[in-house]
């Protein structure tokens, strides 16, 4: 079980809960903070104090004061009007991650929400009831209002949910799971939606995947270096210590670790300097690693602090309005992540080119087939990698610089962070397929280098690849191989096999 306290949730925790359905609970002190803050709000409501989004309209309508009766109903109408998304439904894991982020904000006790609302969300997550939320509609300022509102109305038994592999009306799903529906009272609705939590949840999963992709990319790189009898001086630790970038030092060390004991790399005939796609990998991949650490830090800050407006300070009897819903910090983080992965993916494609191009492949057969002419081998697989790199280059054009004013110019600068999150997810998906193509080509090349043996770690990777993708003796349709190997790489099976060997050797 993952216990939420508002301050110690990790990106790995998000993946465990969102993907693997780890159960969650709130620490008792967090529940006390939620109740303590709500008591402040109730006192101020009873005293007739005017508070934004509690007994006023929102945005440009904040000057409209609501009666006590109107304020009681306002939150329901607020959720209705804001549930204005469109398009395809988000993946369940993204929605669950976003809700987890929102719950962790509430644990601080500065949102004024009733614990009943929080507890209902916890029950839904633990019983596998996931709101249906559409991808399109958030501009990432005032929070992810549209998707989070669509999620929130399911607590009232409205909208749709995913439950037990079915998409069904929320009222039916909640009843089947034994979860009572709720009514939203003053502040509850706005507190449920007023943060960029879907961006945060999606971003956490994307960072988790990107870090695993970078490590698996190292495996493909090592296999390619061996296949091309590369000059490993470019991976000498002394070289990278001189420049000092932590990511480059880490990348070079990992490649040395994976290729330890390689007989292929012991062969003569090396060039004094290899092409940049082989020689510059520590600098390029290392730069992506360092950029990824920035992205992780930004998302972990967001995940473990308060994204809400207004914020209530019960010990000071104070309500403070600001813009802690603004999604720009996460947008910057995910733009950097997408740019880094696009760049490293382009490097991977260039290595594929060296493996299949007979003018560059150090004696490997053209397009990695012995029957070149009759057979085209892996020629067109490289085309596929090219197309994915081209798509990623379009997708990594920044969305966060493209603010469009909203809400009658009250919200005159927005982050467009949801657009960033959506396109970064696609960049990562494309990148797994680029990597699958390099793994497939490198495996074919290693087969041709037999009987000279690669390193034990890359031999383990080759073994996993050959479980799913056979050596290509003659041409066959390649789409199943690429898709299958992409899934296998994403599952972590290749990386786990390599890590097991490296751990044993070290």
XYZ file of C-alpha atoms in Angstrom:
506
model
C 0.000 0.000 0.000
C 1.123 3.544 -0.780
C 0.422 5.972 2.063
C -0.168 9.563 0.981
C 1.130 12.347 3.188
C 1.464 15.103 0.563
C 5.245 15.167 0.632
C 6.847 11.786 -0.085
C 5.163 10.412 -3.214
C 7.669 9.205 -5.814
C 7.407 8.795 -9.563
C 7.856 5.055 -9.047
C 4.885 5.143 -6.643
C 2.788 6.800 -9.339
C 3.646 4.017 -11.786
C 2.860 1.318 -9.213
C -0.551 2.786 -8.430
C -1.547 3.901 -11.922
C -0.385 0.803 -13.817
C -0.243 -1.999 -11.304
C -3.210 -0.989 -9.143
C -1.259 -0.667 -5.890
C -3.729 0.392 -3.193
C -3.522 3.781 -1.515
C -4.442 5.304 1.840
C -4.108 8.692 3.480
C -2.011 9.021 6.619
C -4.072 9.962 9.660
C -2.308 13.323 10.020
C -3.287 14.210 6.444
C -6.935 13.475 7.221
C -6.680 15.718 10.277
C -5.211 18.519 8.139
C -8.035 18.180 5.605
C -10.676 18.349 8.358
C -8.886 21.237 10.117
C -8.854 23.275 6.904
C -12.484 22.484 6.152
C -13.458 23.742 9.606
C -11.896 27.122 8.752
C -13.899 27.275 5.542
C -17.142 26.398 7.323
C -16.551 29.173 9.881
C -15.956 31.717 7.134
C -19.043 30.589 5.209
C -21.138 30.911 8.380
C -19.715 34.402 8.952
C -20.696 35.446 5.421
C -17.140 36.170 4.235
C -16.720 36.481 0.490
C -14.284 33.875 -0.907
C -13.374 33.239 -4.536
C -15.003 30.135 -5.966
C -16.886 29.476 -2.729
C -19.570 32.139 -2.785
C -18.497 33.960 -5.940
C -18.376 33.008 -9.582
C -15.044 32.100 -11.121
C -12.661 33.699 -13.622
C -14.131 36.865 -15.115
C -17.301 36.130 -13.095
C -15.493 36.378 -9.755
C -17.274 39.676 -9.049
C -20.656 37.915 -8.997
C -21.619 37.179 -5.387
C -23.724 34.095 -4.689
C -26.407 33.659 -2.065
C -26.032 30.889 0.516
C -28.528 28.793 -1.431
C -26.752 29.422 -4.739
C -23.341 28.607 -3.228
C -24.622 25.209 -2.117
C -25.545 24.298 -5.707
C -22.798 26.206 -7.504
C -20.158 23.477 -7.307
C -22.311 21.018 -9.225
C -22.938 23.520 -12.019
C -19.241 24.448 -11.989
C -18.312 20.831 -12.709
C -20.966 20.524 -15.411
C -19.766 23.614 -17.287
C -16.112 22.689 -17.000
C -16.527 19.098 -18.179
C -16.153 20.350 -21.748
C -13.497 18.081 -23.246
C -13.616 16.114 -26.459
C -11.891 13.422 -28.461
C -10.680 10.014 -27.355
C -10.591 8.902 -23.745
C -7.278 9.086 -21.917
C -5.612 5.823 -20.972
C -6.755 4.603 -17.568
C -3.219 4.813 -16.192
C -3.014 8.525 -17.049
C -6.326 9.295 -15.344
C -5.379 7.316 -12.239
C -2.013 9.083 -12.078
C -3.716 12.478 -12.346
C -6.174 11.665 -9.557
C -3.304 10.454 -7.357
C -1.538 13.783 -7.892
C -4.696 15.642 -6.876
C -5.153 13.554 -3.744
C -1.579 14.291 -2.677
C -2.262 18.025 -2.964
C -5.275 17.653 -0.659
C -3.097 15.923 1.948
C -1.466 19.261 2.747
C -4.740 20.590 4.151
C -4.831 23.882 2.272
C -7.678 23.201 -0.198
C -10.797 23.414 1.970
C -12.244 20.242 0.443
C -14.346 17.856 2.532
C -12.712 14.556 3.435
C -15.786 12.749 2.048
C -14.760 13.771 -1.485
C -11.160 12.653 -0.958
C -12.240 9.338 0.596
C -14.544 8.603 -2.337
C -11.690 9.082 -4.799
C -9.487 6.772 -2.706
C -12.228 4.112 -2.735
C -12.595 4.447 -6.501
C -8.870 4.010 -7.100
C -8.621 1.032 -4.758
C -11.656 -0.705 -6.257
C -10.648 -0.088 -9.856
C -13.290 2.506 -10.793
C -11.589 4.960 -13.169
C -13.404 8.000 -14.585
C -13.588 8.296 -18.365
C -11.767 11.522 -19.233
C -11.286 12.952 -22.728
C -7.797 13.955 -23.860
C -8.529 17.317 -25.421
C -9.714 20.478 -23.685
C -7.174 21.563 -21.072
C -5.000 24.640 -21.570
C -3.052 23.866 -18.397
C -3.865 26.978 -16.405
C -6.463 27.281 -13.701
C -5.474 23.646 -13.766
C -6.613 20.865 -16.032
C -10.157 22.065 -15.563
C -11.935 20.174 -18.310
C -10.533 16.671 -17.723
C -10.538 16.975 -13.939
C -14.157 18.165 -13.997
C -15.107 15.194 -16.171
C -13.454 12.968 -13.583
C -15.180 14.733 -10.674
C -18.748 14.366 -11.946
C -18.383 10.589 -11.724
C -18.372 10.936 -7.925
C -21.956 12.162 -8.299
C -22.806 9.135 -10.442
C -22.691 11.125 -13.696
C -20.538 10.639 -16.771
C -18.794 7.322 -17.432
C -16.219 5.088 -15.772
C -14.007 2.156 -16.627
C -14.683 -0.801 -14.326
C -13.640 -4.436 -14.713
C -12.576 -3.901 -18.328
C -15.879 -2.268 -19.264
C -16.852 1.321 -20.030
C -20.210 2.030 -18.450
C -22.308 4.812 -16.897
C -20.726 6.091 -13.693
C -23.836 5.397 -11.618
C -23.685 1.713 -12.600
C -19.956 1.446 -12.041
C -20.085 3.068 -8.620
C -22.968 0.825 -7.579
C -21.207 -2.310 -8.829
C -18.116 -1.390 -6.813
C -20.182 -0.588 -3.732
C -19.171 3.071 -3.597
C -21.845 5.610 -2.544
C -22.104 8.688 -4.743
C -21.639 12.119 -3.159
C -22.927 15.666 -3.416
C -20.489 18.525 -3.880
C -20.823 21.379 -1.428
C -19.112 24.775 -1.153
C -15.550 24.713 -2.515
C -15.545 20.907 -3.116
C -15.869 21.094 -6.889
C -13.242 23.767 -7.459
C -10.857 22.035 -5.051
C -11.229 18.834 -7.076
C -10.174 20.448 -10.355
C -8.022 23.531 -9.753
C -4.540 22.124 -10.441
C -2.653 20.821 -13.461
C -2.822 17.285 -12.113
C -3.503 15.328 -15.286
C -0.382 16.907 -16.797
C 1.480 15.970 -13.610
C 0.243 12.379 -13.608
C 0.956 11.867 -17.287
C 4.337 13.545 -16.879
C 5.345 11.258 -14.031
C 4.587 8.167 -16.123
C 6.436 9.667 -19.080
C 9.543 10.312 -17.004
C 9.373 6.769 -15.650
C 9.209 5.408 -19.206
C 11.845 7.761 -20.593
C 14.371 6.716 -17.969
C 13.826 3.050 -18.785
C 14.054 3.867 -22.499
C 17.416 5.588 -22.041
C 18.781 2.545 -20.188
C 17.472 0.168 -22.865
C 18.944 2.473 -25.505
C 22.319 1.868 -23.868
C 21.856 -1.850 -24.536
C 21.141 -1.251 -28.232
C 24.096 1.128 -28.430
C 26.405 -1.468 -26.873
C 25.256 -4.122 -29.352
C 25.842 -1.772 -32.273
C 29.295 -0.765 -31.014
C 30.265 -4.423 -30.845
C 28.830 -5.191 -34.283
C 30.891 -2.391 -35.849
C 34.130 -3.044 -33.920
C 34.041 0.494 -32.579
C 36.940 2.336 -31.017
C 36.085 2.378 -27.311
C 38.524 5.163 -26.475
C 35.518 7.469 -26.848
C 34.091 5.815 -23.714
C 37.199 6.223 -21.553
C 36.226 7.565 -18.124
C 39.200 9.953 -18.050
C 37.875 11.693 -21.132
C 34.473 12.383 -19.603
C 35.815 13.357 -16.203
C 37.714 16.118 -17.984
C 34.523 17.698 -19.276
C 32.511 16.909 -16.188
C 28.939 16.312 -17.330
C 27.404 13.710 -14.985
C 25.221 12.207 -17.718
C 28.170 11.628 -20.048
C 30.195 10.039 -17.256
C 27.248 7.779 -16.394
C 26.576 6.829 -20.023
C 30.186 5.941 -20.782
C 30.432 3.909 -17.565
C 27.259 2.004 -18.387
C 28.472 1.155 -21.893
C 31.783 -0.097 -20.488
C 29.824 -2.182 -17.997
C 27.552 -3.726 -20.648
C 30.383 -4.478 -23.086
C 32.771 -5.910 -20.484
C 34.464 -9.053 -21.782
C 33.424 -8.558 -25.409
C 35.593 -10.562 -27.799
C 34.155 -8.575 -30.689
C 35.624 -5.384 -29.288
C 39.016 -7.048 -28.819
C 39.476 -7.422 -32.573
C 42.033 -5.382 -34.548
C 41.191 -3.066 -37.438
C 39.636 -0.190 -35.527
C 39.498 3.338 -36.905
C 41.385 6.071 -35.100
C 38.062 7.900 -34.717
C 34.584 6.583 -35.427
C 31.705 8.595 -36.864
C 29.853 10.864 -34.472
C 26.858 8.507 -34.219
C 29.205 6.050 -32.464
C 31.728 8.401 -30.884
C 29.430 11.150 -29.539
C 26.936 8.934 -27.732
C 28.190 9.685 -24.205
C 27.829 13.397 -24.847
C 24.415 13.189 -26.554
C 22.818 10.442 -24.475
C 24.459 11.883 -21.382
C 22.939 15.272 -22.169
C 19.544 13.583 -22.367
C 20.178 11.972 -18.992
C 21.031 15.303 -17.410
C 17.996 16.930 -19.019
C 15.849 14.077 -17.714
C 17.023 14.771 -14.175
C 15.763 18.335 -14.525
C 12.414 17.004 -15.758
C 12.175 14.520 -12.884
C 12.971 17.206 -10.319
C 10.279 19.539 -11.671
C 7.611 16.843 -11.649
C 8.513 15.584 -8.185
C 8.227 19.120 -6.815
C 4.791 19.468 -8.389
C 3.732 16.020 -7.194
C 4.577 16.727 -3.560
C 3.346 20.276 -3.057
C 0.094 22.218 -3.297
C -1.363 23.005 -6.712
C -4.586 24.864 -5.907
C -6.262 28.268 -5.760
C -7.215 29.843 -3.483
C -5.177 28.351 -0.648
C -6.491 28.265 2.906
C -4.204 28.701 5.926
C -6.273 27.515 8.887
C -3.660 28.306 11.559
C -3.565 31.911 10.356
C -7.293 32.239 9.626
C -6.279 33.304 6.130
C -7.276 32.745 2.483
C -4.702 33.624 -0.202
C -5.344 33.660 -3.950
C -2.589 33.215 -6.505
C -1.818 30.986 -9.484
C -0.502 27.692 -8.114
C -2.580 25.904 -10.746
C -0.299 27.153 -13.545
C 1.066 24.251 -15.629
C 4.112 25.989 -17.121
C 6.733 24.321 -14.866
C 5.590 20.838 -15.971
C 5.264 22.000 -19.564
C 8.917 23.087 -19.553
C 9.922 19.757 -18.018
C 8.050 17.681 -20.594
C 9.160 19.822 -23.535
C 12.744 19.153 -22.437
C 11.996 15.440 -22.114
C 10.482 15.234 -25.604
C 13.359 17.171 -27.150
C 15.934 14.931 -25.462
C 14.240 11.729 -26.582
C 13.778 12.990 -30.117
C 17.491 13.768 -30.309
C 18.636 10.413 -28.935
C 16.131 8.652 -31.199
C 17.676 10.409 -34.199
C 21.081 9.152 -33.053
C 19.704 5.611 -32.857
C 18.422 5.848 -36.432
C 21.865 6.968 -37.613
C 23.357 3.881 -36.011
C 20.776 1.738 -37.784
C 21.939 3.311 -41.028
C 25.524 2.299 -40.291
C 24.449 -1.281 -39.637
C 22.485 -1.695 -42.884
C 24.635 0.449 -45.221
C 27.345 -1.755 -46.807
C 29.569 1.300 -47.260
C 29.607 1.891 -43.505
C 28.977 -1.472 -41.835
C 32.528 -2.808 -41.541
C 31.985 -5.888 -43.694
C 28.450 -6.802 -42.710
C 26.287 -7.951 -45.654
C 24.209 -5.242 -47.369
C 21.025 -4.516 -45.411
C 21.953 -7.383 -43.099
C 20.930 -10.124 -45.510
C 23.092 -12.689 -47.293
C 20.800 -12.647 -50.290
C 20.980 -8.946 -51.125
C 19.421 -8.314 -54.508
C 16.930 -11.126 -54.277
C 16.255 -9.977 -50.715
C 16.067 -6.419 -49.370
C 16.709 -7.443 -45.766
C 16.268 -4.681 -43.203
C 16.411 -1.863 -45.763
C 12.868 -0.620 -45.224
C 12.980 -1.040 -41.460
C 15.399 1.851 -41.546
C 12.799 3.813 -43.539
C 10.385 3.235 -40.660
C 12.907 4.575 -38.175
C 13.350 7.638 -40.414
C 9.608 8.276 -40.472
C 9.377 8.032 -36.686
C 12.285 10.425 -36.232
C 10.605 12.885 -38.615
C 7.330 12.660 -36.677
C 9.112 13.194 -33.373
C 10.829 16.284 -34.733
C 7.431 17.785 -35.518
C 6.036 16.733 -32.143
C 8.901 18.263 -30.165
C 8.047 21.736 -31.482
C 7.115 23.504 -28.220
C 3.486 23.953 -27.253
C 4.317 25.904 -24.100
C 5.200 29.024 -26.101
C 1.744 29.097 -27.706
C -0.520 30.679 -25.110
C -4.030 31.684 -26.257
C -5.973 33.917 -23.812
C -9.119 32.435 -22.253
C -12.024 33.407 -19.988
C -12.545 36.897 -21.411
C -8.827 37.635 -20.910
C -8.959 37.008 -17.168
C -6.815 33.967 -17.956
C -4.709 35.797 -20.496
C -1.682 33.516 -20.251
C -1.988 29.742 -20.175
C 0.615 26.968 -20.298
C -0.759 24.639 -22.996
C 0.911 21.975 -20.882
C -1.664 19.332 -21.745
C -0.742 19.643 -25.411
C 2.858 19.119 -24.321
C 1.933 16.034 -22.290
C -0.068 14.495 -25.135
C 2.663 14.960 -27.713
C 5.459 13.862 -25.374
C 3.600 10.613 -24.770
C 3.563 10.033 -28.541
C 7.269 10.854 -28.803
C 8.012 8.186 -26.215
C 5.842 5.625 -27.996
C 7.592 6.352 -31.292
C 10.954 6.134 -29.564
C 10.304 2.581 -28.370
C 9.769 1.560 -31.996
C 12.926 3.344 -33.160
C 14.802 1.470 -30.462
C 13.169 -1.815 -31.456
C 14.512 -1.364 -34.986
C 18.047 -0.782 -33.735
C 17.813 -3.805 -31.430
C 16.587 -5.936 -34.328
C 19.350 -4.742 -36.658
C 22.058 -5.094 -34.013
C 20.884 -8.619 -33.196
C 21.053 -9.553 -36.883
C 24.544 -8.071 -37.085
C 25.740 -9.975 -34.014
C 24.477 -13.195 -35.605
C 26.656 -12.481 -38.625
C 29.692 -11.843 -36.395
C 29.525 -15.368 -34.931
C 31.494 -17.304 -33.842
C 33.262 -14.295 -32.292
C 31.380 -13.679 -29.073
C 29.883 -10.439 -27.824
C 29.873 -9.468 -24.159
C 27.901 -11.662 -21.772
C 25.415 -8.836 -21.142
C 24.708 -8.192 -24.822
C 24.524 -11.946 -25.384
C 21.732 -11.968 -22.784
C 19.943 -9.185 -24.674
C 20.336 -11.148 -27.900
C 18.807 -14.174 -26.205
C 15.692 -12.234 -25.217
C 15.367 -10.741 -28.703
C 15.599 -14.177 -30.296
C 12.783 -15.441 -28.056
C 10.445 -13.120 -29.943
C 12.101 -12.259 -33.267
C 13.864 -14.914 -35.330
C 17.026 -14.320 -37.343
C 16.019 -13.230 -40.846
C 17.414 -15.711 -43.372
C 15.152 -14.451 -46.136
C 12.677 -11.595 -46.442
C 9.428 -11.666 -44.450
C 6.921 -9.011 -43.361
C 8.603 -6.988 -40.625
C 5.713 -5.175 -38.943
C 5.040 -7.915 -36.400
C 8.720 -8.080 -35.490
C 8.971 -4.308 -34.952
C 5.760 -4.080 -32.922
C 6.581 -7.162 -30.867
C 10.111 -6.047 -30.097
C 8.832 -2.591 -29.158
C 6.492 -4.174 -26.592
C 9.226 -6.468 -25.278
C 11.662 -3.588 -24.883
C 9.015 -1.499 -23.119
C 8.191 -4.373 -20.771
C 11.743 -4.263 -19.421
C 12.563 -7.881 -20.223
C 15.663 -6.996 -22.260
C 16.904 -4.486 -19.711
C 16.307 -6.881 -16.822
C 18.273 -9.643 -18.557
C 21.212 -7.317 -19.149
C 21.140 -5.937 -15.610
C 21.099 -9.462 -14.150
C 24.286 -10.368 -16.027
C 26.021 -7.085 -15.212
C 25.169 -7.418 -11.521
C 26.571 -10.950 -11.470
C 29.796 -9.880 -13.178
C 30.274 -6.852 -10.952
